Structure formats: structure tokens, C-alpha cells
GROMACS .gro file of C-alpha atoms in nm:
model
  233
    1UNK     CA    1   2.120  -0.542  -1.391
    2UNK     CA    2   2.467  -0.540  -1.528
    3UNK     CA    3   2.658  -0.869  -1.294
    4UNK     CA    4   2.952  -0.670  -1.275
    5UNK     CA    5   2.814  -0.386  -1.091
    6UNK     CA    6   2.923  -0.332  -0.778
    7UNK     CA    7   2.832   0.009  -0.686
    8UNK     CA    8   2.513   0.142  -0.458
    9UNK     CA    9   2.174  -0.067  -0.454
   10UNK     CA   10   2.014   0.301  -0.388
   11UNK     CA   11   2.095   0.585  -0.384
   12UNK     CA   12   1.978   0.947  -0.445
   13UNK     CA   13   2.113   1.286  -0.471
   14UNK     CA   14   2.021   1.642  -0.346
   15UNK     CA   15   1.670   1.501  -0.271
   16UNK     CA   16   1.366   1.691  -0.261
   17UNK     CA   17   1.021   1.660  -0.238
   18UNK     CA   18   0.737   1.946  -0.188
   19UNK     CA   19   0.400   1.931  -0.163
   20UNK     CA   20   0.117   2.225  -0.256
   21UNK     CA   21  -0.249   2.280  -0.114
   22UNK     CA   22  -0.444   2.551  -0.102
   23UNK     CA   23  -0.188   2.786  -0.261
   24UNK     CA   24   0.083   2.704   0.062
   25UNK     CA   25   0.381   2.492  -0.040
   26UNK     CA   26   0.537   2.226   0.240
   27UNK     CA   27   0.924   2.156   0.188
   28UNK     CA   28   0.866   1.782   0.310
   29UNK     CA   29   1.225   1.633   0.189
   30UNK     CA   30   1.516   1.889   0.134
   31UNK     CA   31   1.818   1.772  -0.061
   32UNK     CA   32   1.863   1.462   0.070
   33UNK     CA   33   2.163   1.261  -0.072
   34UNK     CA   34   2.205   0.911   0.054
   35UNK     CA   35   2.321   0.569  -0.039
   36UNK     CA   36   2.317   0.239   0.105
   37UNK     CA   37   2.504  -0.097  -0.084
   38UNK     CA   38   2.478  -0.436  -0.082
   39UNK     CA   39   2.465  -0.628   0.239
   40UNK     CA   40   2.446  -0.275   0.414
   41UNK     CA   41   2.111  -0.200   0.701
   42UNK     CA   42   2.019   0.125   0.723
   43UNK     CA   43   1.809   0.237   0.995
   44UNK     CA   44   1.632   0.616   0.922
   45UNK     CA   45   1.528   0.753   1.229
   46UNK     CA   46   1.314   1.078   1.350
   47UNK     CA   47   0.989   1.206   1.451
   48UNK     CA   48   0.675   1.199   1.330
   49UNK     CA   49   0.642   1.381   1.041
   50UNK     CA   50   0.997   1.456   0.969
   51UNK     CA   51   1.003   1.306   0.592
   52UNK     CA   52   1.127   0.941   0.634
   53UNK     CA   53   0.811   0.804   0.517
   54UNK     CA   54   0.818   1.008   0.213
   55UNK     CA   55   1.188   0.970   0.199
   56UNK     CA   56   1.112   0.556   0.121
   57UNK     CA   57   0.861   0.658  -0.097
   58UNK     CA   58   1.058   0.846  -0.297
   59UNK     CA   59   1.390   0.519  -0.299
   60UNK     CA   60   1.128   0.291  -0.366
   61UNK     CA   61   1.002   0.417  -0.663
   62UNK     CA   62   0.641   0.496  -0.548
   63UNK     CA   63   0.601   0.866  -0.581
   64UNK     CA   64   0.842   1.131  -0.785
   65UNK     CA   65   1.077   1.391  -0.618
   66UNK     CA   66   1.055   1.761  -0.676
   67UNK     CA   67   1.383   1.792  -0.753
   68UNK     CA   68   1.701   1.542  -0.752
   69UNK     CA   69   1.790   1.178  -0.868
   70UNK     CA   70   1.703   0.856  -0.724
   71UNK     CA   71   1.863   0.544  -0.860
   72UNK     CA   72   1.819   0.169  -0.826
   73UNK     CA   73   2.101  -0.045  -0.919
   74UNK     CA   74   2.273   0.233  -1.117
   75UNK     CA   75   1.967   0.298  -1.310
   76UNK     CA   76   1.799   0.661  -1.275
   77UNK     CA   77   1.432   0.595  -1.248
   78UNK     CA   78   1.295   0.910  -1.223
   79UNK     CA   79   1.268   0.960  -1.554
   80UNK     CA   80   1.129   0.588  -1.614
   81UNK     CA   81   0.772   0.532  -1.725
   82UNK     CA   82   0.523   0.428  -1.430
   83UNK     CA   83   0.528   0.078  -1.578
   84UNK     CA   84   0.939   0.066  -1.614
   85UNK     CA   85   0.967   0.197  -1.270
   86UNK     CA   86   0.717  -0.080  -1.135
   87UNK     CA   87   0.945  -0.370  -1.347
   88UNK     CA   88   1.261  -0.216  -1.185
   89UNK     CA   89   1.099  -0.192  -0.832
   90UNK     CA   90   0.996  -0.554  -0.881
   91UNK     CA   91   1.334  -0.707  -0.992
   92UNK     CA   92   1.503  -0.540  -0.717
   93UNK     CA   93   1.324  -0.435  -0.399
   94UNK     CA   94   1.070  -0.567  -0.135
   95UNK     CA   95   0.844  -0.424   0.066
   96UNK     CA   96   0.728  -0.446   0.433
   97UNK     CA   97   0.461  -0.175   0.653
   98UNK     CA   98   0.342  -0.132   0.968
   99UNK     CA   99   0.075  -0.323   0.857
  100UNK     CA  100   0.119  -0.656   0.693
  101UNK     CA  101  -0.133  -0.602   0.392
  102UNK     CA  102  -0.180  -1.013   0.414
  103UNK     CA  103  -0.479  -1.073   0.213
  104UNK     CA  104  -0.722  -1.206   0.475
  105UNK     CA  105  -0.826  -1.537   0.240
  106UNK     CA  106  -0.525  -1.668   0.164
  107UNK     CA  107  -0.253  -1.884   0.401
  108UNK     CA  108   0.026  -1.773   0.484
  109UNK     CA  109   0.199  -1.980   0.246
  110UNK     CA  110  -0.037  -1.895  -0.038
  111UNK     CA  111   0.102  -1.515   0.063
  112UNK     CA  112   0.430  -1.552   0.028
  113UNK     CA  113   0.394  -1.729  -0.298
  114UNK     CA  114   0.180  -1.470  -0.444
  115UNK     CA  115   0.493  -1.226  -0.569
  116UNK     CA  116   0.652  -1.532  -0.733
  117UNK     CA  117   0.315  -1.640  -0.888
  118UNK     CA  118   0.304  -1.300  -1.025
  119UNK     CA  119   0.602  -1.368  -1.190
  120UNK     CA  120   0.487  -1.661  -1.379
  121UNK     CA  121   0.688  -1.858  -1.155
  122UNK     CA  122   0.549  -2.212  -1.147
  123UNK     CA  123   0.319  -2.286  -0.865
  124UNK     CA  124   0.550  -2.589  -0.752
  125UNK     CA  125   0.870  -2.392  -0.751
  126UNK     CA  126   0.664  -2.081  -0.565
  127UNK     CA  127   0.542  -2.273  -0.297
  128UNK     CA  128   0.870  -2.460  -0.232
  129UNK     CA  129   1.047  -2.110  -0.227
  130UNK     CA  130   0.816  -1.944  -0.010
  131UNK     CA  131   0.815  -2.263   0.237
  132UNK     CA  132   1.204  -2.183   0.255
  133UNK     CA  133   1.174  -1.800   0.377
  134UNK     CA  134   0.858  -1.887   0.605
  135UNK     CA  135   1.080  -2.150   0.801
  136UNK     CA  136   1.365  -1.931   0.830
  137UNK     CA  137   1.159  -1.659   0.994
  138UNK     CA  138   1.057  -1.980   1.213
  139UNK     CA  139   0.678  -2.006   1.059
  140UNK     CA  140   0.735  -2.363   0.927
  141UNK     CA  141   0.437  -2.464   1.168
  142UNK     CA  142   0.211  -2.208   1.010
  143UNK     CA  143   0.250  -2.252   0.659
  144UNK     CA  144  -0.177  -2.358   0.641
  145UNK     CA  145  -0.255  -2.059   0.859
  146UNK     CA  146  -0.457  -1.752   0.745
  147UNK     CA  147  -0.366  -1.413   0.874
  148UNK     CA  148  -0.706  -1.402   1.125
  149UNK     CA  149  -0.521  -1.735   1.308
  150UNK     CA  150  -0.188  -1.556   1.358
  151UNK     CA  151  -0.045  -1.346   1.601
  152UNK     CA  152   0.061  -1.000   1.500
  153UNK     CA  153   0.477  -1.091   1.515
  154UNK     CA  154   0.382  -1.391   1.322
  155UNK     CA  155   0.189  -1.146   1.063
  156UNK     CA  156   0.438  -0.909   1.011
  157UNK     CA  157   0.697  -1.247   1.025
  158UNK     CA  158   0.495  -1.343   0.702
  159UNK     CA  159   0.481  -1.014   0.555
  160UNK     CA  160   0.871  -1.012   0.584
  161UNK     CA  161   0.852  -1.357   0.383
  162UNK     CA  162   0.659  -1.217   0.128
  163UNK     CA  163   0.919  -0.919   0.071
  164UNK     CA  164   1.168  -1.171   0.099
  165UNK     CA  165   1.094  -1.453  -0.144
  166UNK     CA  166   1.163  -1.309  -0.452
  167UNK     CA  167   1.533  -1.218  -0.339
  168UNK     CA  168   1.538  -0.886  -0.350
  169UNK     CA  169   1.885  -0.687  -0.359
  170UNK     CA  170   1.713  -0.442  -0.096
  171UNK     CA  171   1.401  -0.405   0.121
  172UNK     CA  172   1.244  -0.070   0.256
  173UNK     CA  173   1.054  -0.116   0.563
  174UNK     CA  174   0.862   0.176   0.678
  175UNK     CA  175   0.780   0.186   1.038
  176UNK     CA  176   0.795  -0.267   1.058
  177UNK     CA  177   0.750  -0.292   1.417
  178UNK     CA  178   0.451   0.042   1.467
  179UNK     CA  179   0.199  -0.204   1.554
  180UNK     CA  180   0.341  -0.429   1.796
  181UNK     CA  181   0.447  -0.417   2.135
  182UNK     CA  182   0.832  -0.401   2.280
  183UNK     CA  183   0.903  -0.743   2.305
  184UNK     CA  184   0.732  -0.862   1.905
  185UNK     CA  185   0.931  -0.557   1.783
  186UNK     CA  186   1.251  -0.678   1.944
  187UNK     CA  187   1.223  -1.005   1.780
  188UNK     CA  188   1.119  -0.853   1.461
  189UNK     CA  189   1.473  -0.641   1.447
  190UNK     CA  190   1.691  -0.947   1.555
  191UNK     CA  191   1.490  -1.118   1.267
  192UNK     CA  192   1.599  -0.855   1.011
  193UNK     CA  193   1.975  -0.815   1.135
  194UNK     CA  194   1.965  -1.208   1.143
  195UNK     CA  195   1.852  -1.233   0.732
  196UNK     CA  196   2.044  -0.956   0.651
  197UNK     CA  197   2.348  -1.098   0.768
  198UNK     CA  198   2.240  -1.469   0.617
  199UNK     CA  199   2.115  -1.352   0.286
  200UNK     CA  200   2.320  -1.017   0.221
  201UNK     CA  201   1.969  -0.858   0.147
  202UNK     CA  202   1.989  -0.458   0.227
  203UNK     CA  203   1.747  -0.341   0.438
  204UNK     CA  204   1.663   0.037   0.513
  205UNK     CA  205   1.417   0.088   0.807
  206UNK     CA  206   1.271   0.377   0.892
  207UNK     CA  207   1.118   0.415   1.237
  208UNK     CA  208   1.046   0.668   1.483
  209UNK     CA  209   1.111   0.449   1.767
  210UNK     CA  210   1.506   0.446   1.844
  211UNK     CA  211   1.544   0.179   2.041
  212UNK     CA  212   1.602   0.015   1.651
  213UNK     CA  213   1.944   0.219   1.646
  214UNK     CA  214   2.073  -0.036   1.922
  215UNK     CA  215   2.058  -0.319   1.668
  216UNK     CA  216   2.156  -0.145   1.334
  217UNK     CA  217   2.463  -0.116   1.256
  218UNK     CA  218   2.400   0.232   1.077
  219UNK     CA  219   2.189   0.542   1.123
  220UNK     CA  220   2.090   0.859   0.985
  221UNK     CA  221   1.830   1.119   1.127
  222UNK     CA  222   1.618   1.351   0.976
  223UNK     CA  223   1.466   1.622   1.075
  224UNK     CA  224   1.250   1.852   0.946
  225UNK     CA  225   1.307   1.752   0.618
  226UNK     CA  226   1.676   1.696   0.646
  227UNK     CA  227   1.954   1.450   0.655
  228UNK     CA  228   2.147   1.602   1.000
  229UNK     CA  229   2.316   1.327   1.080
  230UNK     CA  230   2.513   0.988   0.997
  231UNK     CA  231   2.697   0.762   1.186
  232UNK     CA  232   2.843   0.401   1.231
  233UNK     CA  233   2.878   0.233   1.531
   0.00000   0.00000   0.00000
């Protein structure tokens, strides 16, 4: 990424995404443009099955619109090879889900490392980083602990390391909070606002619980398909 550039981490433009089976066609996204910069959270809310999971899909890089432009640092990447869309997606974004996706073996620490070790990062330098994020997010006491010996806030607190460590200009988190109960998914919000104010990392979550649009600075609702709404407290 050019270090001058100063414009949108994502964004996309007139956004669409159908799927076909059995002959029907289903008008899942429809012309969605929307962009979110540096620094900036972004909560997406909505029902259930209203497009904002495919709507991440589609600004993460994972699956290819129907029609419209999706870019990722000023780079187009719809047009990008599966493996030049995975390199960009790598540099630049992190991940989190409803569910963590720890690998059940491993410590926490030995999760959070993982991305960097994938990198070729050395092993010293990977576990020193990923000790850094995990005591931020106030797991410093359960850095030898594997996912079966952790709560499930302290779970998704590691899986929020892991998207974390390789410092990512923006991270997409679909539904973070879907498996835990009011007071875990509290915490898990403050968390985010907390880092994203510390680290200047962008965050868009999509939810379908609302009570997330009392801690986010910015929202935008879709329905049906499409982008109704955007505002800023």
C-alpha cells in the first residue's frame, strides 16, 4: 500500500450480489455503496437475513459480487486472482465470527501467533507480539490456556487477538457477540471501541442485535438487501 494514501480502507460501489437455484434468482445485496476509513467503527445492523453477512463477505474479499466494485486500500480486488485477493486480504484485514474458530490443540497464545507464523514471522518475535494483544484484551493470565479451559468471552477475547496481531488497517466482525450472553457481549463491544480508539484499527460489525448501536459511533441498516439508512451520533 502506497504510505501516502489517505483515502478509504474499504469501500464499494453500487453493490450487488444475487444468488440462483433451481431456476429462481434471490437479489441478496442491491447496490450497496459504502465506505468506512481509517480509525472509523462501523456497526451494520438488521435482521436476519437482510444481506449483512453477505455484505462482509463481499468487503472482505471472500466471495465475488454480481455486479459493482469493492476496494481495499484503493486497490479494486474484484478483478484480482483468488491468490492476489487472499495476499491483499492478509496484509490488510482481520477477521472475527460468532464463533471463535480457535483450534482446539493449541493455547491461546500458540493461536494468536499462528497468523504471524504464517507469515514467516520468527517464532520469538510471534509469540512476543501475540503476548502484547492477549494482555491488552486482559488474557495475560491465560496465555498457556487451550480454548476447552476458557470461558466463551475469553474465547472470542482470543479470537479478537488473533485478528488483531498482525495489525490490520481494518477488521470485519460478523455477528462477534451471537454466542454469548448480554453481559460477555457488553464487554466484548467496550473491548472493540476500547482498541479501536487505542490502535486506530477500523472495525465494521455487523449484528442483528442493536443494542451494539449504543456503543458505535456509526450505523447503517439494511434491509432487504439495501443500504436505507446512515447516521452519526
Amino acid at each position: 500500500m502506497n504510505k501516502n494514501y489517505d483515502g478509504p480502507v474499504i469501500c464499494c460501489k453500487d453493490l450487488s450480489k444475487n444468488f440462483s437455484e433451481g431456476g429462481l434468482c434471490t437479489e441478496v445485496l442491491r447496490y450497496v455503496t459504502l465506505q468506512i476509513f481509517f480509525g472509523e467503527i462501523l456497526a451494520v445492523v438488521g435482521p436476519s437475513g437482510s444481506g449483512k453477512s453477505t455484505l462482509l463477505q463481499l468487503l472482505g474479499g471472500l466471495d465475488t459480487p454480481t455486479h459493482g466494485s469493492v476496494k481495499i486500500c484503493g486497490m479494486e480486488i474484484t478483478t484480482l486472482s483468488e491468490r492476489a485477493k487472499g495476499e491483499l486480504r492478509n496484509r490488510h484485514l482481520g477477521f472475527v465470527y460468532q464463533f471463535h474458530h480457535l483450534l482446539p490443540e493449541f493455547t491461546a497464545l500458540e493461536n494468536v501467533s499462528m497468523p504471524l507464523l504464517l507469515r514467516k514471522v520468527k517464532p520469538g518475535t510471534a509469540r512476543d507480539e501475540a503476548r502484547f494483544i492477549l494482555a491488552k484484551l486482559g488474557l495475560e493470565k491465560r496465555l498457556q490456556h487451550r480454548p476447552g479451559e476458557l470461558s466463551g468471552g475469553e474465547r472470542q477475547r482470543v479470537a479478537i487477538a488473533r485478528a488483531l496481531v498482525t495489525n490490520p488497517q481494518c477488521v470485519l466482525a460478523d455477528e462477534p457477540t451471537g454466542n454469548l450472553d448480554q453481559k460477555n457481549a457488553e464487554h466484548i463491544y467496550e473491548l472493540i471501541l476500547q482498541l479501536n480508539q487505542e490502535l486506530k484499527t477500523a472495525f465494521i460489525i455487523v449484528s442483528h442485535d442493536v443494542s451494539v448501536t449504543k456503543l458505535t459511533p456509526r450505523i447503517v441498516a439494511l434491509y432487504d438487501g439495501i443500504l436505507q439508512e446512515s447516521q452519526r451520533k
